[in-house]
């Protein structure tokens, strides 16, 4: 027969207060601050909305990480609204409560999760969550606060931190209610968003929401929409206001056949000029952007800071575009470079060679998948690759490369001590016919030969994988040396 552990005093005190709503609310003024988090957690889980409202108004910490509770306990909409209502009542007051310290309401579900764990009833680590002026001794601090009861505190705005994901479908009730409160308390409630993802949603709806957001708080923006260039041009002014942006991902922008050349150039210029305001941009991802060909230099000239990550994938680029890229002053400190799906077949290897060489001191991850790189081009960039002292991952699947060039690559890169993974295409010699049918026996033999070379040259732990599209479904199939088949190969 199991014996239940005795409940902690904190737990019992919290349960006692929750039994009487009036008692709990009346006790908040004198409630020790260490009781606030466990009592708030219990009130949140139990749906004690009036107690929640009162606790928000008396919250003794600078931050209330409400989002961490929402993630764990899947609250009802009424509970979330109660917390916002408590904040709304507070902001409507001319004089704020004596103990109130709240500056940030954090609604992000993956942020500050340790706060509630630390305050679950043990004193261990509690002081790390206190502001310097709130550290023990508590009695002396409360006495000083008591002398200021009659003074008016300045009404500084409260920040609401949230990660936004805008997509079509049923409106998010929580977001709708939050936007309503921000409108009502404009100037006193600042909606701050560090991560913003935009999927399929009408632009007019996106604009209405962004009008309520402090755009200079956005650090990470993903636009995964199938937009026309003209739509991007209309969105562009919002991008220019995101002065703290560090990461930008933009995908699937296409040009309309009905757009005039003049209008097209205006939209491109309107978009690229916004980069002049992005003084903190470090990561740039451009995927399936139809207007880049012949215009890449227009964007590169507007970059204000050195990039750490540059990903231009599934885009048409000219040789001149690649030359401009290799000469851009803001690519010399790249850690990650991805040009997958950019056709380089008919280009000189020199721009790519220069680009790799300029970033050789910092480059860690290089992806050249499906670029149509031929033996001669690949051989030309080998000396530059051999200088990439920080390179850890190199992937160049889907390129027609011979076994001789692969062996040469291995010799050139064997001295790169940090290079741990190489993903290479099946060598040309492993194909049975012009239709791309792989001879798995030959491929296994060639793969074993490369592994033997690694062993002989003292790098047995360097991982070389062959990867090619599955002929049935197109998904990538890995070989080491036998194929790790994708599900379509498995018997029913």
Short mmCIF file of C-alpha atoms in Angstrom, two decimals:
data_model
loop_
_atom_site.label_atom_id
_atom_site.label_comp_id
_atom_site.label_asym_id
_atom_site.label_seq_id
_atom_site.Cartn_x
_atom_site.Cartn_y
_atom_site.Cartn_z
CA UNK A 1 0.00 0.00 0.00
CA UNK A 2 1.55 3.29 -1.11
CA UNK A 3 1.81 6.23 1.28
CA UNK A 4 1.09 9.66 -0.20
CA UNK A 5 3.70 12.33 0.47
CA UNK A 6 2.45 15.12 2.78
CA UNK A 7 1.42 18.26 0.93
CA UNK A 8 3.67 21.30 1.27
CA UNK A 9 2.60 24.24 3.40
CA UNK A 10 2.57 26.46 0.29
CA UNK A 11 0.15 24.08 -1.39
CA UNK A 12 -2.17 24.04 1.59
CA UNK A 13 -2.09 27.84 1.92
CA UNK A 14 -2.94 28.25 -1.76
CA UNK A 15 -5.82 25.80 -1.62
CA UNK A 16 -7.18 27.52 1.47
CA UNK A 17 -7.21 30.91 -0.28
CA UNK A 18 -8.85 29.50 -3.41
CA UNK A 19 -11.78 28.17 -1.38
CA UNK A 20 -12.86 31.76 -0.71
CA UNK A 21 -12.64 34.15 -3.66
CA UNK A 22 -13.28 37.22 -1.50
CA UNK A 23 -10.65 36.16 1.05
CA UNK A 24 -8.04 35.52 -1.66
CA UNK A 25 -8.58 38.93 -3.30
CA UNK A 26 -8.52 40.73 0.05
CA UNK A 27 -5.27 38.95 1.04
CA UNK A 28 -3.32 40.03 -2.05
CA UNK A 29 -2.18 43.35 -0.57
CA UNK A 30 -0.30 41.57 2.23
CA UNK A 31 0.41 38.26 0.48
CA UNK A 32 4.14 37.33 0.53
CA UNK A 33 5.50 37.58 -3.00
CA UNK A 34 6.67 33.95 -2.99
CA UNK A 35 3.03 32.88 -2.74
CA UNK A 36 1.98 34.74 -5.89
CA UNK A 37 3.32 32.28 -8.53
CA UNK A 38 1.94 29.05 -6.98
CA UNK A 39 -1.39 30.73 -6.21
CA UNK A 40 -1.59 32.17 -9.72
CA UNK A 41 -0.82 28.74 -11.23
CA UNK A 42 -3.54 27.09 -9.16
CA UNK A 43 -6.07 29.84 -9.96
CA UNK A 44 -5.22 29.56 -13.66
CA UNK A 45 -5.61 25.78 -13.71
CA UNK A 46 -8.85 25.94 -11.72
CA UNK A 47 -10.42 28.70 -13.78
CA UNK A 48 -10.77 31.15 -10.86
CA UNK A 49 -11.13 34.12 -13.17
CA UNK A 50 -11.90 36.86 -10.63
CA UNK A 51 -8.87 35.90 -8.55
CA UNK A 52 -6.73 35.95 -11.70
CA UNK A 53 -7.92 39.44 -12.58
CA UNK A 54 -7.06 40.70 -9.11
CA UNK A 55 -3.65 38.99 -9.10
CA UNK A 56 -2.63 40.57 -12.41
CA UNK A 57 -3.39 43.98 -10.90
CA UNK A 58 -1.24 43.23 -7.84
CA UNK A 59 1.54 41.26 -9.60
CA UNK A 60 4.82 41.94 -7.70
CA UNK A 61 7.27 40.97 -10.48
CA UNK A 62 8.45 42.81 -13.59
CA UNK A 63 7.28 39.99 -15.88
CA UNK A 64 4.24 37.72 -15.93
CA UNK A 65 5.08 34.72 -18.21
CA UNK A 66 1.50 33.72 -18.92
CA UNK A 67 2.35 31.96 -22.18
CA UNK A 68 4.28 29.19 -20.40
CA UNK A 69 1.13 28.27 -18.46
CA UNK A 70 -1.02 28.36 -21.58
CA UNK A 71 1.27 25.84 -23.25
CA UNK A 72 1.20 23.37 -20.42
CA UNK A 73 -2.39 23.55 -19.33
CA UNK A 74 -4.39 24.42 -22.48
CA UNK A 75 -6.58 27.03 -20.75
CA UNK A 76 -10.11 27.98 -21.70
CA UNK A 77 -10.55 31.23 -23.58
CA UNK A 78 -12.29 32.74 -20.55
CA UNK A 79 -9.17 32.27 -18.40
CA UNK A 80 -6.95 34.08 -20.88
CA UNK A 81 -9.46 36.89 -21.22
CA UNK A 82 -9.67 37.21 -17.43
CA UNK A 83 -5.93 37.85 -17.22
CA UNK A 84 -6.17 40.52 -19.94
CA UNK A 85 -9.19 42.07 -18.22
CA UNK A 86 -7.17 42.40 -15.02
CA UNK A 87 -4.46 44.25 -16.92
CA UNK A 88 -7.09 46.42 -18.61
CA UNK A 89 -8.61 47.46 -15.26
CA UNK A 90 -5.16 48.38 -14.01
CA UNK A 91 -4.30 50.50 -17.06
CA UNK A 92 -7.55 52.39 -16.64
CA UNK A 93 -6.48 53.60 -13.18
CA UNK A 94 -4.67 56.89 -12.75
CA UNK A 95 -2.73 55.61 -9.75
CA UNK A 96 -1.33 52.11 -9.85
CA UNK A 97 -1.23 49.80 -6.79
CA UNK A 98 1.72 50.14 -4.46
CA UNK A 99 3.13 46.67 -5.04
CA UNK A 100 2.55 46.51 -8.76
CA UNK A 101 5.79 46.01 -10.73
CA UNK A 102 4.49 44.49 -13.96
CA UNK A 103 6.24 45.78 -17.09
CA UNK A 104 5.97 42.78 -19.41
CA UNK A 105 3.14 40.31 -20.07
CA UNK A 106 4.85 37.44 -21.90
CA UNK A 107 2.42 35.35 -23.98
CA UNK A 108 5.11 33.35 -25.79
CA UNK A 109 4.56 29.66 -25.10
CA UNK A 110 8.22 28.64 -25.12
CA UNK A 111 9.62 31.55 -23.10
CA UNK A 112 10.54 31.76 -19.40
CA UNK A 113 9.24 28.26 -18.64
CA UNK A 114 11.56 27.95 -15.63
CA UNK A 115 9.80 30.78 -13.81
CA UNK A 116 6.86 28.66 -12.66
CA UNK A 117 9.09 25.66 -11.85
CA UNK A 118 11.36 27.68 -9.59
CA UNK A 119 8.39 29.20 -7.77
CA UNK A 120 6.60 25.89 -7.28
CA UNK A 121 7.19 25.93 -3.54
CA UNK A 122 10.93 25.78 -2.97
CA UNK A 123 13.21 28.70 -2.16
CA UNK A 124 16.01 27.26 -4.33
CA UNK A 125 16.83 29.69 -7.10
CA UNK A 126 14.13 32.19 -6.10
CA UNK A 127 16.49 35.15 -5.77
CA UNK A 128 17.47 34.81 -9.44
CA UNK A 129 13.93 35.88 -10.36
CA UNK A 130 13.89 38.90 -8.08
CA UNK A 131 14.77 42.38 -9.23
CA UNK A 132 17.80 43.77 -7.34
CA UNK A 133 15.62 46.02 -5.20
CA UNK A 134 13.31 43.11 -4.32
CA UNK A 135 16.01 40.92 -2.75
CA UNK A 136 15.76 40.16 0.97
CA UNK A 137 15.32 41.60 3.56
CA UNK A 138 11.67 41.90 2.56
CA UNK A 139 10.38 43.84 5.59
CA UNK A 140 12.62 46.82 5.05
CA UNK A 141 11.60 47.13 1.40
CA UNK A 142 7.89 47.00 2.21
CA UNK A 143 8.35 49.79 4.77
CA UNK A 144 9.99 52.03 2.17
CA UNK A 145 7.20 51.27 -0.32
CA UNK A 146 4.62 52.14 2.33
CA UNK A 147 6.03 55.65 2.60
CA UNK A 148 5.22 56.24 -1.07
CA UNK A 149 1.57 55.23 -1.11
CA UNK A 150 0.37 58.77 -1.71
CA UNK A 151 2.72 59.41 -4.65
CA UNK A 152 1.50 59.09 -8.23
CA UNK A 153 3.56 56.60 -10.24
CA UNK A 154 4.19 57.43 -13.92
CA UNK A 155 2.05 55.35 -16.24
CA UNK A 156 4.74 53.58 -18.25
CA UNK A 157 3.38 51.36 -21.05
CA UNK A 158 3.12 47.62 -20.47
CA UNK A 159 4.70 45.41 -23.14
CA UNK A 160 2.82 42.33 -24.32
CA UNK A 161 5.24 39.84 -25.90
CA UNK A 162 3.81 37.41 -28.43
CA UNK A 163 4.90 35.24 -31.35
CA UNK A 164 2.45 35.71 -34.22
CA UNK A 165 1.49 33.22 -36.90
CA UNK A 166 -0.92 34.77 -39.40
CA UNK A 167 -2.79 32.37 -41.64
CA UNK A 168 -6.16 31.99 -43.29
CA UNK A 169 -8.96 30.16 -41.52
CA UNK A 170 -10.94 30.54 -38.32
CA UNK A 171 -9.86 33.73 -36.52
CA UNK A 172 -7.80 33.15 -33.39
CA UNK A 173 -10.08 34.17 -30.51
CA UNK A 174 -7.18 34.96 -28.19
CA UNK A 175 -5.47 37.17 -30.78
CA UNK A 176 -8.74 38.92 -31.64
CA UNK A 177 -9.37 39.72 -27.97
CA UNK A 178 -5.78 40.88 -27.48
CA UNK A 179 -5.95 43.20 -30.50
CA UNK A 180 -9.18 44.66 -29.11
CA UNK A 181 -7.47 45.48 -25.79
CA UNK A 182 -4.45 47.01 -27.54
CA UNK A 183 -6.79 49.29 -29.50
CA UNK A 184 -8.62 50.33 -26.34
CA UNK A 185 -5.43 51.10 -24.40
CA UNK A 186 -3.32 52.49 -27.19
CA UNK A 187 -0.19 54.10 -25.81
CA UNK A 188 -0.45 52.16 -22.55
CA UNK A 189 -0.31 48.66 -24.04
CA UNK A 190 2.45 47.91 -26.54
CA UNK A 191 2.08 44.72 -28.57
CA UNK A 192 5.62 43.44 -29.22
CA UNK A 193 6.35 40.49 -31.46
CA UNK A 194 9.82 38.96 -31.81
CA UNK A 195 8.79 36.20 -34.25
CA UNK A 196 6.27 36.80 -37.01
CA UNK A 197 5.19 34.13 -39.51
CA UNK A 198 2.84 35.00 -42.36
CA UNK A 199 1.12 32.30 -44.38
CA UNK A 200 -1.87 32.57 -46.71
CA UNK A 201 -3.87 35.55 -45.47
CA UNK A 202 -5.33 38.53 -47.36
CA UNK A 203 -2.90 41.46 -47.28
CA UNK A 204 -5.56 43.84 -45.93
CA UNK A 205 -6.03 41.58 -42.89
CA UNK A 206 -2.27 41.39 -42.36
CA UNK A 207 -2.04 45.18 -42.46
CA UNK A 208 -4.82 45.59 -39.87
CA UNK A 209 -2.97 43.36 -37.41
CA UNK A 210 0.47 44.86 -38.07
CA UNK A 211 -1.00 48.30 -37.43
CA UNK A 212 -1.37 47.23 -33.78
CA UNK A 213 2.16 45.76 -33.50
CA UNK A 214 5.34 47.61 -32.53
CA UNK A 215 7.10 46.73 -35.80
CA UNK A 216 10.54 47.66 -34.48
CA UNK A 217 10.22 44.77 -31.99
CA UNK A 218 10.19 42.10 -34.74
CA UNK A 219 13.47 40.20 -34.98
CA UNK A 220 12.45 37.16 -37.02
CA UNK A 221 10.12 37.37 -40.05
CA UNK A 222 8.94 34.54 -42.29
CA UNK A 223 6.71 35.28 -45.28
CA UNK A 224 5.58 31.94 -46.72
CA UNK A 225 3.00 33.24 -49.17
CA UNK A 226 2.47 32.82 -52.87
CA UNK A 227 2.43 36.53 -53.58
CA UNK A 228 2.59 38.54 -56.73
CA UNK A 229 5.42 41.05 -56.94
CA UNK A 230 2.87 43.87 -56.65
CA UNK A 231 1.63 42.42 -53.32
CA UNK A 232 5.19 42.33 -52.03
CA UNK A 233 5.55 45.98 -53.06
CA UNK A 234 2.50 46.89 -50.95
CA UNK A 235 3.90 44.97 -47.95
CA UNK A 236 7.40 46.45 -48.32
CA UNK A 237 6.88 49.63 -46.22
CA UNK A 238 6.07 47.44 -43.20
CA UNK A 239 9.37 45.61 -43.70
CA UNK A 240 11.26 48.90 -43.60
CA UNK A 241 9.85 49.66 -40.15
CA UNK A 242 11.27 46.44 -38.69
CA UNK A 243 14.54 48.04 -37.63
CA UNK A 244 15.47 45.23 -35.21
CA UNK A 245 15.06 42.47 -37.81
CA UNK A 246 17.81 39.83 -37.64
CA UNK A 247 16.33 37.06 -39.77
CA UNK A 248 14.20 37.32 -42.92
CA UNK A 249 12.72 34.45 -44.92
CA UNK A 250 10.79 35.21 -48.09
CA UNK A 251 9.40 32.58 -50.44
CA UNK A 252 7.34 32.14 -53.61
CA UNK A 253 7.09 35.61 -55.11
CA UNK A 254 6.09 35.53 -58.76
CA UNK A 255 5.67 38.15 -61.47
CA UNK A 256 2.41 38.68 -63.29
CA UNK A 257 2.37 38.73 -67.08
CA UNK A 258 -0.03 41.71 -66.92
CA UNK A 259 2.42 43.94 -65.01
CA UNK A 260 4.21 46.59 -67.06
CA UNK A 261 8.01 46.83 -66.99
CA UNK A 262 7.83 50.22 -65.28
CA UNK A 263 5.49 48.94 -62.54
CA UNK A 264 7.69 45.88 -62.10
CA UNK A 265 10.80 48.00 -61.54
CA UNK A 266 8.91 50.21 -59.09
CA UNK A 267 7.87 47.19 -57.00
CA UNK A 268 11.40 45.73 -57.00
CA UNK A 269 12.87 49.07 -55.99
CA UNK A 270 10.25 49.52 -53.28
CA UNK A 271 11.19 46.12 -51.83
CA UNK A 272 14.99 46.32 -52.07
CA UNK A 273 15.15 49.86 -50.67
CA UNK A 274 13.69 48.63 -47.37
CA UNK A 275 16.97 46.83 -46.64
CA UNK A 276 18.56 50.24 -46.12
CA UNK A 277 16.68 50.39 -42.79
CA UNK A 278 17.63 46.88 -41.62
CA UNK A 279 20.80 47.59 -39.65
CA UNK A 280 20.75 44.31 -37.69
CA UNK A 281 19.98 41.78 -40.44
CA UNK A 282 22.16 38.66 -40.11
CA UNK A 283 20.22 35.91 -41.88
CA UNK A 284 18.56 36.20 -45.30
CA UNK A 285 16.60 33.37 -46.94
CA UNK A 286 15.15 33.84 -50.43
CA UNK A 287 13.34 30.88 -51.99
CA UNK A 288 11.59 30.79 -55.37
CA UNK A 289 11.82 34.55 -55.94
CA UNK A 290 11.14 35.15 -59.62
CA UNK A 291 12.36 38.75 -59.94
CA UNK A 292 15.97 38.26 -58.77
CA UNK A 293 17.50 37.42 -62.14
CA UNK A 294 19.46 40.45 -63.33
CA UNK A 295 18.54 42.41 -60.21
CA UNK A 296 20.43 40.74 -57.37
CA UNK A 297 22.96 43.58 -57.20
CA UNK A 298 20.08 45.99 -56.55
CA UNK A 299 19.31 44.12 -53.34
CA UNK A 300 22.94 43.54 -52.35
CA UNK A 301 23.75 47.26 -52.58
CA UNK A 302 21.09 47.97 -49.94
CA UNK A 303 22.48 45.57 -47.32
CA UNK A 304 23.75 47.50 -44.29
CA UNK A 305 25.48 44.76 -42.31
CA UNK A 306 27.59 41.62 -42.93
CA UNK A 307 25.41 38.52 -43.25
CA UNK A 308 26.03 35.30 -41.33
CA UNK A 309 23.54 33.26 -43.37
CA UNK A 310 22.63 33.68 -47.03
CA UNK A 311 20.25 31.23 -48.67
CA UNK A 312 19.16 31.83 -52.26
CA UNK A 313 17.37 28.69 -53.39
CA UNK A 314 15.29 27.65 -56.42
CA UNK A 315 15.88 31.01 -58.08
CA UNK A 316 17.06 31.97 -61.55
CA UNK A 317 20.33 33.91 -61.44
CA UNK A 318 22.59 35.17 -64.19
CA UNK A 319 26.36 34.87 -64.20
CA UNK A 320 26.51 38.62 -63.60
CA UNK A 321 24.28 38.15 -60.51
CA UNK A 322 26.74 35.60 -59.15
CA UNK A 323 29.64 37.94 -59.91
CA UNK A 324 27.95 40.76 -57.98
CA UNK A 325 27.33 38.33 -55.12
CA UNK A 326 30.98 37.29 -54.99
CA UNK A 327 32.04 40.97 -54.85
CA UNK A 328 29.51 42.07 -52.23
CA UNK A 329 31.33 43.36 -49.11
CA UNK A 330 28.67 41.89 -46.81
CA UNK A 331 29.24 38.21 -47.68
CA UNK A 332 32.83 37.89 -46.49
CA UNK A 333 31.75 36.71 -43.00
CA UNK A 334 29.20 34.09 -44.04
CA UNK A 335 28.79 31.04 -41.82
CA UNK A 336 26.05 29.40 -43.91
CA UNK A 337 25.73 29.61 -47.69
CA UNK A 338 22.97 27.79 -49.59
CA UNK A 339 22.55 28.06 -53.37
CA UNK A 340 20.55 24.84 -53.82
CA UNK A 341 18.38 24.76 -56.91
CA UNK A 342 20.24 27.66 -58.59
CA UNK A 343 21.36 26.46 -62.01
CA UNK A 344 25.11 27.04 -62.49
CA UNK A 345 25.60 24.67 -65.45
CA UNK A 346 26.29 27.29 -68.11
CA UNK A 347 28.27 29.66 -65.89
CA UNK A 348 31.94 30.16 -65.31
CA UNK A 349 33.12 28.67 -62.02
CA UNK A 350 35.08 31.81 -61.16
CA UNK A 351 32.31 33.78 -59.35
CA UNK A 352 31.49 30.78 -57.14
CA UNK A 353 35.17 30.18 -56.51
CA UNK A 354 35.68 33.81 -55.46
CA UNK A 355 32.57 33.73 -53.25
CA UNK A 356 33.74 30.60 -51.39
CA UNK A 357 37.27 31.94 -51.06
CA UNK A 358 36.10 35.27 -49.60
CA UNK A 359 34.06 33.47 -46.94
CA UNK A 360 36.63 30.72 -46.33
CA UNK A 361 37.64 31.99 -42.86
CA UNK A 362 34.10 31.73 -41.46
CA UNK A 363 32.08 29.34 -43.67
CA UNK A 364 30.65 26.38 -41.70
CA UNK A 365 27.81 25.02 -43.83
CA UNK A 366 27.82 24.98 -47.65
CA UNK A 367 24.88 23.66 -49.72
CA UNK A 368 25.15 23.38 -53.51
CA UNK A 369 22.44 20.75 -54.10
CA UNK A 370 20.81 20.48 -57.53
CA UNK A 371 22.94 23.22 -59.10
CA UNK A 372 23.91 21.25 -62.22
CA UNK A 373 27.61 21.69 -61.43
CA UNK A 374 29.83 19.74 -63.85
CA UNK A 375 33.22 18.11 -63.26
CA UNK A 376 35.22 21.03 -64.67
CA UNK A 377 33.39 23.59 -62.52
CA UNK A 378 33.70 21.46 -59.42
CA UNK A 379 37.41 20.96 -59.96
CA UNK A 380 37.84 24.73 -60.25
CA UNK A 381 36.36 25.41 -56.79
CA UNK A 382 38.35 22.68 -54.97
CA UNK A 383 41.28 24.96 -54.01
CA UNK A 384 38.84 27.46 -52.47
CA UNK A 385 37.07 24.64 -50.60
CA UNK A 386 40.35 23.40 -49.18
CA UNK A 387 40.81 26.80 -47.45
CA UNK A 388 37.46 26.68 -45.60
CA UNK A 389 38.99 25.92 -42.21
CA UNK A 390 35.67 26.16 -40.30
CA UNK A 391 33.61 24.02 -42.70
CA UNK A 392 31.61 21.32 -40.89
CA UNK A 393 28.93 20.30 -43.44
CA UNK A 394 29.16 20.25 -47.22
CA UNK A 395 26.24 19.05 -49.37
CA UNK A 396 26.25 18.96 -53.17
CA UNK A 397 23.70 16.26 -54.06
CA UNK A 398 22.04 16.17 -57.46
CA UNK A 399 25.09 17.29 -59.46
CA UNK A 400 26.59 15.17 -62.30
CA UNK A 401 30.01 14.44 -60.76
CA UNK A 402 32.42 11.63 -61.63
CA UNK A 403 34.20 9.33 -59.19
CA UNK A 404 37.57 10.85 -60.09
CA UNK A 405 36.41 14.31 -59.01
CA UNK A 406 34.91 12.91 -55.79
CA UNK A 407 38.26 11.32 -54.94
CA UNK A 408 39.97 14.61 -55.69
CA UNK A 409 37.50 16.42 -53.40
CA UNK A 410 38.29 13.98 -50.61
CA UNK A 411 42.03 14.66 -50.96
CA UNK A 412 41.48 18.44 -50.98
CA UNK A 413 39.29 18.45 -47.88
CA UNK A 414 40.96 15.75 -45.76
CA UNK A 415 42.89 18.46 -43.92
CA UNK A 416 39.74 20.31 -42.83
CA UNK A 417 39.66 19.14 -39.21
CA UNK A 418 36.10 20.40 -38.54
CA UNK A 419 34.51 18.88 -41.64
CA UNK A 420 32.34 16.05 -40.28
CA UNK A 421 29.62 15.43 -42.89
CA UNK A 422 29.73 15.37 -46.69
CA UNK A 423 26.60 14.60 -48.72
CA UNK A 424 27.56 13.77 -52.30
CA UNK A 425 25.66 12.63 -55.41
CA UNK A 426 25.88 9.13 -56.79
CA UNK A 427 28.91 9.24 -59.15
CA UNK A 428 28.21 9.16 -62.86
CA UNK A 429 29.80 5.71 -63.09
CA UNK A 430 27.03 4.22 -60.90
CA UNK A 431 24.23 4.86 -63.42
CA UNK A 432 23.11 2.05 -65.71
CA UNK A 433 21.60 4.22 -68.43
CA UNK A 434 20.80 7.77 -69.53
CA UNK A 435 17.44 7.59 -67.75
CA UNK A 436 19.09 7.81 -64.32
CA UNK A 437 18.73 4.18 -63.22
CA UNK A 438 21.18 3.51 -60.41
CA UNK A 439 23.18 0.30 -60.25
CA UNK A 440 23.16 -0.21 -56.49
CA UNK A 441 26.00 -2.73 -56.57
CA UNK A 442 28.34 -0.33 -58.35
CA UNK A 443 27.27 2.53 -56.06
CA UNK A 444 28.02 0.41 -52.97
CA UNK A 445 31.44 -0.47 -54.37
CA UNK A 446 32.31 3.18 -55.08
CA UNK A 447 31.07 4.27 -51.68
CA UNK A 448 33.24 1.58 -50.02
CA UNK A 449 36.22 2.89 -51.97
CA UNK A 450 35.71 6.41 -50.60
CA UNK A 451 35.39 5.05 -47.06
CA UNK A 452 38.63 3.13 -47.53
CA UNK A 453 40.37 6.32 -48.65
CA UNK A 454 39.11 8.11 -45.54
CA UNK A 455 40.52 5.26 -43.43
CA UNK A 456 43.89 5.35 -45.16
CA UNK A 457 44.16 9.15 -44.89
CA UNK A 458 43.43 9.10 -41.16
CA UNK A 459 39.84 10.44 -41.15
CA UNK A 460 37.65 7.35 -40.54
CA UNK A 461 35.13 9.38 -38.53
CA UNK A 462 34.32 11.79 -41.36
CA UNK A 463 30.85 10.82 -42.59
CA UNK A 464 30.32 10.63 -46.35
CA UNK A 465 26.74 9.93 -47.49
CA UNK A 466 25.53 9.51 -51.03
CA UNK A 467 22.08 10.93 -51.61
CA UNK A 468 19.90 10.92 -54.70
CA UNK A 469 16.20 11.50 -55.45
CA UNK A 470 14.08 8.37 -55.23
CA UNK A 471 13.00 7.41 -58.78
CA UNK A 472 9.49 6.63 -57.51
CA UNK A 473 8.52 9.59 -55.31
CA UNK A 474 11.36 12.09 -55.67
CA UNK A 475 12.28 12.07 -51.97
CA UNK A 476 15.97 11.89 -51.18
CA UNK A 477 17.37 8.37 -50.69
CA UNK A 478 20.60 7.92 -48.73
CA UNK A 479 23.22 5.24 -49.36
CA UNK A 480 25.77 4.11 -46.73
CA UNK A 481 26.67 1.95 -48.65
CA UNK A 482 23.32 0.16 -48.93
CA UNK A 483 20.27 2.34 -49.69
CA UNK A 484 18.20 3.60 -46.78
CA UNK A 485 15.05 3.26 -48.79
CA UNK A 486 12.15 5.69 -48.57
CA UNK A 487 8.68 4.33 -47.62
CA UNK A 488 7.53 3.89 -51.22
CA UNK A 489 9.98 0.97 -51.55
CA UNK A 490 8.51 -0.90 -48.60
CA UNK A 491 6.13 -3.78 -49.36
CA UNK A 492 2.44 -3.15 -48.63
#
